[in-house]
Coordinates of C-alpha atoms in Angstrom, one line a residue:
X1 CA 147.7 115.7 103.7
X2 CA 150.7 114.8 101.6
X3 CA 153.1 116.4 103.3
X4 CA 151.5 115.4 106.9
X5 CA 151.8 111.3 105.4
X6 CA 155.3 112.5 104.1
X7 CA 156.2 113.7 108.0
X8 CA 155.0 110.6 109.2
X9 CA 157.3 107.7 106.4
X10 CA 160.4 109.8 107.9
X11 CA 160.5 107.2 110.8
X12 CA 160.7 104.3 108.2
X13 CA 164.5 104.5 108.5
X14 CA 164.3 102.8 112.0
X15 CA 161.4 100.2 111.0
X16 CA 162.1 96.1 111.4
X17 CA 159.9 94.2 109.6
X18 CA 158.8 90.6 111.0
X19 CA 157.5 87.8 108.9
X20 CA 156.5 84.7 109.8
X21 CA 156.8 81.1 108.4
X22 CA 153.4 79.9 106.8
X23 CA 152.0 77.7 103.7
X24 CA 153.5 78.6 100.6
X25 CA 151.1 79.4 98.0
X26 CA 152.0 81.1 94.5
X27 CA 150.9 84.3 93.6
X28 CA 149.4 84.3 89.8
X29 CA 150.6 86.8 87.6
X30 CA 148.3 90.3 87.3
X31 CA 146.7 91.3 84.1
X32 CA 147.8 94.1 82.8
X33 CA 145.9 96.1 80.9
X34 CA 144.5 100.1 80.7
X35 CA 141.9 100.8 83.1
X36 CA 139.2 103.0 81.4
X37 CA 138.8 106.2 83.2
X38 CA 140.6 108.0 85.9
X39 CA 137.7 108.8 87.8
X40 CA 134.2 107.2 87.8
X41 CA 130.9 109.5 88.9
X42 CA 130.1 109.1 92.7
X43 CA 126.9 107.0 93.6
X44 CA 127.4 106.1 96.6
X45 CA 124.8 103.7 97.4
X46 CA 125.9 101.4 94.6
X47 CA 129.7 102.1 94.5
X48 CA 132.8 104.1 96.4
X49 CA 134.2 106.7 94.6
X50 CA 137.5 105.7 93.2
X51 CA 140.5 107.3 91.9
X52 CA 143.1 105.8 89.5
X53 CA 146.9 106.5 88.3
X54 CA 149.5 105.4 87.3
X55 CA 149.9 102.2 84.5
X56 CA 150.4 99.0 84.3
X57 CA 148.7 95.8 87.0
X58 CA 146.5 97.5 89.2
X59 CA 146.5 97.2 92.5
X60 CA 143.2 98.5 94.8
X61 CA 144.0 100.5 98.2
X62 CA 140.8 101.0 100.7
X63 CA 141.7 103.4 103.3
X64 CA 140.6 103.4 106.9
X65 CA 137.2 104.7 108.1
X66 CA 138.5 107.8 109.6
X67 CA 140.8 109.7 106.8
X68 CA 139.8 107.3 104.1
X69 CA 141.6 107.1 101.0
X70 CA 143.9 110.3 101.8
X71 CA 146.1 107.9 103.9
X72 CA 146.9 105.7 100.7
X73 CA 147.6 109.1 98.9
X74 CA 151.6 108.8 99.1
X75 CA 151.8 105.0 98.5
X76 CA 149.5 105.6 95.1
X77 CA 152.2 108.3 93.7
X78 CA 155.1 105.5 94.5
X79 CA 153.1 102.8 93.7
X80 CA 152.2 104.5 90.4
X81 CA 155.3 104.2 89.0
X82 CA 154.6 100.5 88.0
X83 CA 151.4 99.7 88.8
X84 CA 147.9 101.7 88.1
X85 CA 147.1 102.4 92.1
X86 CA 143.6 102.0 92.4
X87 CA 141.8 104.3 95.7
X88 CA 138.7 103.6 96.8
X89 CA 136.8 105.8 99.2
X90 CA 134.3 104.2 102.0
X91 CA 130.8 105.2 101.7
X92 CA 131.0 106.3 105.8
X93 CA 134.0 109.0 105.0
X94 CA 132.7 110.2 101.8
X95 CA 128.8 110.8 103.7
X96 CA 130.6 112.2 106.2
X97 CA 133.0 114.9 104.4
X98 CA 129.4 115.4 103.0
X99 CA 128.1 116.0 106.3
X100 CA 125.4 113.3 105.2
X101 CA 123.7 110.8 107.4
X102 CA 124.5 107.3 106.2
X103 CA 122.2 105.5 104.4
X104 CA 119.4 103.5 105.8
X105 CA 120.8 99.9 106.8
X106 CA 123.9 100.7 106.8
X107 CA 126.4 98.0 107.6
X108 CA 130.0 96.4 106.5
X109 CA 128.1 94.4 103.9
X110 CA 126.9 97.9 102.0
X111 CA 131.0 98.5 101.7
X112 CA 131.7 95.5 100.8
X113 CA 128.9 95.6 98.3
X114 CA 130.0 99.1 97.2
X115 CA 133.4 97.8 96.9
X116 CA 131.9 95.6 94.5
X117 CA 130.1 97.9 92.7
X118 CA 133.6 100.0 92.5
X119 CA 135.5 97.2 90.6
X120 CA 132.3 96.5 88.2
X121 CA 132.4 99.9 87.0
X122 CA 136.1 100.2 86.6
X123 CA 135.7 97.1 85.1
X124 CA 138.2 95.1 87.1
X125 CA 136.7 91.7 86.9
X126 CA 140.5 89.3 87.2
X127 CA 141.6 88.7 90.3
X128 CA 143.3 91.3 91.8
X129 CA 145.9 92.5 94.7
X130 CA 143.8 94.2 97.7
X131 CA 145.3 96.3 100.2
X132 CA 143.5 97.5 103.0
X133 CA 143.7 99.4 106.0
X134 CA 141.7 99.0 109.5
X135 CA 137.9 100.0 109.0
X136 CA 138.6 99.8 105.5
X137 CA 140.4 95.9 105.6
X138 CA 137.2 94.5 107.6
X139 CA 134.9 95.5 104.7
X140 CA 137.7 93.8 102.1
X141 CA 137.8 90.9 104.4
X142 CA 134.1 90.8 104.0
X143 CA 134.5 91.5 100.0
X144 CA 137.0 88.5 99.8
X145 CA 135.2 86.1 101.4
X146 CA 132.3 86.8 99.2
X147 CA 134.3 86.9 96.5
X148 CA 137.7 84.5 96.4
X149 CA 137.5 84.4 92.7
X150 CA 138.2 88.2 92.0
X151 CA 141.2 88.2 94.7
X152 CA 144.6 87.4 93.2
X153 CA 146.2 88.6 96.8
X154 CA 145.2 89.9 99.6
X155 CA 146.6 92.6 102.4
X156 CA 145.0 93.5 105.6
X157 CA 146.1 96.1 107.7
X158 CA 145.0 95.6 111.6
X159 CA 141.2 95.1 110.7
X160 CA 138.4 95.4 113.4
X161 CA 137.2 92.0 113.2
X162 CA 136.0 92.1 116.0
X163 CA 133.4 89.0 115.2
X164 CA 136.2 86.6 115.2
X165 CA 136.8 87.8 119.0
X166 CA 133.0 86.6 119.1
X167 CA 132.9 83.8 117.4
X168 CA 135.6 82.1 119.9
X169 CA 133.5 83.8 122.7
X170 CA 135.8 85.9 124.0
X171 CA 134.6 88.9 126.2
X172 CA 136.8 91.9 125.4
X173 CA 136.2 94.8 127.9
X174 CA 137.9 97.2 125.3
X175 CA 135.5 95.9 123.3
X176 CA 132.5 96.8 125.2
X177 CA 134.0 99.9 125.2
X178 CA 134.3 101.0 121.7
X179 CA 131.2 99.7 121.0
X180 CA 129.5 102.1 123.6
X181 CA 131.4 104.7 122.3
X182 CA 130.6 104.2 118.4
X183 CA 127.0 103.8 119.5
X184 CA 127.2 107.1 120.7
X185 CA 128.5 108.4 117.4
X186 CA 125.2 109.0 115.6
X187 CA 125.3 112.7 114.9
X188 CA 127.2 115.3 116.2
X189 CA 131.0 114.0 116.8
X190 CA 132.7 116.0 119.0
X191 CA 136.3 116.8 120.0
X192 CA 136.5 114.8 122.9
X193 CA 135.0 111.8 121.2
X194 CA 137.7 111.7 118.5
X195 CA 139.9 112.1 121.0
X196 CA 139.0 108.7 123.0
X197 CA 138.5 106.7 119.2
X198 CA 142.6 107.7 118.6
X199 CA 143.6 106.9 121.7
X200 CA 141.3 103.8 121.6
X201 CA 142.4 102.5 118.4
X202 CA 146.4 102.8 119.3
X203 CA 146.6 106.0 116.5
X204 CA 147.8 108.3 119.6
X205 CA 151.5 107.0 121.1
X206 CA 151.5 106.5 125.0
X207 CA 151.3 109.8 127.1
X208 CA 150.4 112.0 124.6
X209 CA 148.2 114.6 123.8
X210 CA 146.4 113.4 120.5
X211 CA 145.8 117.4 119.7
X212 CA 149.6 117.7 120.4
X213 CA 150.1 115.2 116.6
X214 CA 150.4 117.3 113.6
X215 CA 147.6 114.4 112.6
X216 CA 145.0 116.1 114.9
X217 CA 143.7 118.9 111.9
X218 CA 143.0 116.3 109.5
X219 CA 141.5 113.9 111.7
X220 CA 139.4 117.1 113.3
X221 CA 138.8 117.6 109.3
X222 CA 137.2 114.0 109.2
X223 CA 136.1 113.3 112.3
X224 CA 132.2 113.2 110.8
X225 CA 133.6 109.9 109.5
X226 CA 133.1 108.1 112.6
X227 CA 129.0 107.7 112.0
X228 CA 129.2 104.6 111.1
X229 CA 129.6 103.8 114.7
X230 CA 129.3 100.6 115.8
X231 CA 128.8 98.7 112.5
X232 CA 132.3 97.3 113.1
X233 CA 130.6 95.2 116.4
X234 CA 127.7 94.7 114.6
X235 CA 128.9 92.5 111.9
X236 CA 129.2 88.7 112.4
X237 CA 130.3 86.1 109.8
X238 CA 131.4 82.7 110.0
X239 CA 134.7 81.4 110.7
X240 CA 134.8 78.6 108.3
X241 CA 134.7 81.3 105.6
X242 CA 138.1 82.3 106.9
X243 CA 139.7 78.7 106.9
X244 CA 138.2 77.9 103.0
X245 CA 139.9 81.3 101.6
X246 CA 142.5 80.2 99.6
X247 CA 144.0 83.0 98.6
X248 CA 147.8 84.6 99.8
X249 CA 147.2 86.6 102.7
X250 CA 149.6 89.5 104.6
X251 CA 148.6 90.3 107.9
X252 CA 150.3 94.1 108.7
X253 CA 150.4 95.1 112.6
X254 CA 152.1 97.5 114.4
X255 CA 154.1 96.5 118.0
X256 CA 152.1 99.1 119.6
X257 CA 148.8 98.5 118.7
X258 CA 145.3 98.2 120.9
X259 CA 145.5 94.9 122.4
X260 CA 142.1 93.8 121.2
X261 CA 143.8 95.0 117.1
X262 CA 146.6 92.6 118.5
X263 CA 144.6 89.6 119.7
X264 CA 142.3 90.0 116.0
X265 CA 145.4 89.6 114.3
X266 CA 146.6 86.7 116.0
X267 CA 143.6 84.6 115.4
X268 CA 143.1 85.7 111.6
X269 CA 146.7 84.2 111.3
X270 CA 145.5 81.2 113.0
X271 CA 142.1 81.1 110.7
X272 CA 143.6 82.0 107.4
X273 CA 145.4 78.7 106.2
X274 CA 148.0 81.2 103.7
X275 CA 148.1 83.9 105.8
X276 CA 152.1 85.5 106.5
X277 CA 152.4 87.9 109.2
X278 CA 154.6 91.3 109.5
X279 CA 154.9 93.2 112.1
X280 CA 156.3 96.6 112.3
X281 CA 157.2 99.4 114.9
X282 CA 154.0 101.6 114.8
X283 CA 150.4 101.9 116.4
X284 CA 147.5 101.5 114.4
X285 CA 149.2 103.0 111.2
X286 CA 152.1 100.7 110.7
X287 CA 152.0 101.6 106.9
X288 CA 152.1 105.1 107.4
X289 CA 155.0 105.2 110.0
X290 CA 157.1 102.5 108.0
X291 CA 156.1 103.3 104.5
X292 CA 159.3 102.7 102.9
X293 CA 159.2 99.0 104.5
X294 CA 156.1 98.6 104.0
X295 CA 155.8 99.6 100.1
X296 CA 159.3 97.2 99.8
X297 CA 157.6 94.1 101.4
X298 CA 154.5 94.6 99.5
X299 CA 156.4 94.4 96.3
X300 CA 158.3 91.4 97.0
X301 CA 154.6 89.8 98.3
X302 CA 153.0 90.9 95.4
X303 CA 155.8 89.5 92.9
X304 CA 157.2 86.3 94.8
X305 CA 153.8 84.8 96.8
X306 CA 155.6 84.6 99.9
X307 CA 158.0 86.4 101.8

């Protein structure tokens, strides 16, 4: 998986990164401080897995719903160098590298709860710097608004918030679409359905083959991932929340996202009153394809509050 990420930062040589203006708002200085143990015992309905290294302020990474915490595997060595990296595993990849069934109920609100339940056990009560990537950012949003005072920053990368689409009553057709398919994605996941969530998602570039990536094994690898279905269309929350969250927020996008990814953006930038956007030349994965400009922007965020 390593050297598949490490294929992937090789185009960050040619990435532009695009912020915009918005509210100032100071970033308060991280605690630092040893976190106690490297690895806590796996109980996932009460807490994701989670893996630390490194030393120094941590910062948390929550991976996407279908690779999970493998695609923040790269940042964490670089990250590691000042900073204990933080991984955190959804409870939907984890179940489904298990070939599990998901627990009964499942929903965002379990992640975010077991996100939660991560933190408590690594004993990360301060505020701290999230980062988050697609499936993964819409159960952090969901985390931060339930929790404001444990967030000293906050980084989402192209979340499925699809309920913000909903709550300004906007009828998506691409929307309808993903949701039939994840409501399809109860048991068996086959080939072709991983095939049309890449391509559905903006993972897969235009006129190409999604087996033709050198992606395709490992997303094959976790394609039991996809379970969780259509939890992402399922959830709902309330738009005030967004405009109350005081926080420092970086909204990451790629310039050839899905259109609906692009429009979800767009309105959390609206919504979120200290929200700075970047975009970057990338699909879904704008982290992974401009890692280097990525990791280099999320330090100066991190350090300076604004861009």
């Amino acid at each position: 998986m390593s050297r598949l990420l490490a294929g992937l930062t090789a185009a960050s040589s040619m990435a532009l990164l695009l912020l915009s203006c918005a509210p100032a708002r100071e970033i308060p200085e991280p605690q630092d401080r040893p976190i106690e143990g490297r690895m806590i015992e796996r109980d996932a309905e009460l807490r994701m897995q989670a893996e630390a290294v490194g030393g120094g302020p941590p910062v948390v990474l929550i991976g996407g719903g279908l690779t999970g915490w493998a695609s923040w595997e790269p940042h964490a060595a670089r990250l590691a160098a000042t900073r204990t990296a933080v991984r955190l595993q959804l409870i939907s990849v984890q179940y489904g590298l298990e070939d599990r069934p998901l627990p009964p109920g499942y929903s965002i609100r379990l992640e975010s709860r077991a996100l939660a339940g991560a933190l408590d056990a690594l004993q990360l009560r301060e505020p701290l710097d999230l980062v988050a990537w697609s499936y993964g950012a819409l159960a952090t949003l969901d985390f931060a608004l339930d929790h404001p005072e444990r967030v000293r920053s906050l980084v989402l990368i192209e979340p499925p918030a699809i309920w913000v689409l909903s709550a300004q009553g906007r009828d998506d057709p691409e929307v309808r679409s993903l949701e039939a398919l994840g409501r399809g994605l109860k048991h068996k996941i086959t080939e072709a359905d991983l095939e049309r969530f890449v391509a559905m998602v903006g993972l897969v570039p235009p006129a190409t083959r999604p087996q033709e990536l050198p992606q395709w094994p490992v997303w094959m690898r976790h394609r039991r991932s996809l379970r969780q279905g259509a939890a992402a269309v399922d959830h709902h929350d309330d738009p005030s929340r967004l405009r109350d969250f005081a926080q420092p927020v970086l909204l990451v996008t790629g310039t050839g996202t899905a259109p609906f990814l692009r429009r979800i953006h767009e309105i959390l930038a609206q919504e979120l009153p200290h929200a700075r956007t970047a975009e970057m030349p990338a699909g879904h994965a704008p982290h992974l394809v401009s890692a280097d400009r990525f990791l280099a922007e999320l330090a100066a965020f991190h350090a300076r509050g604004q861009p």
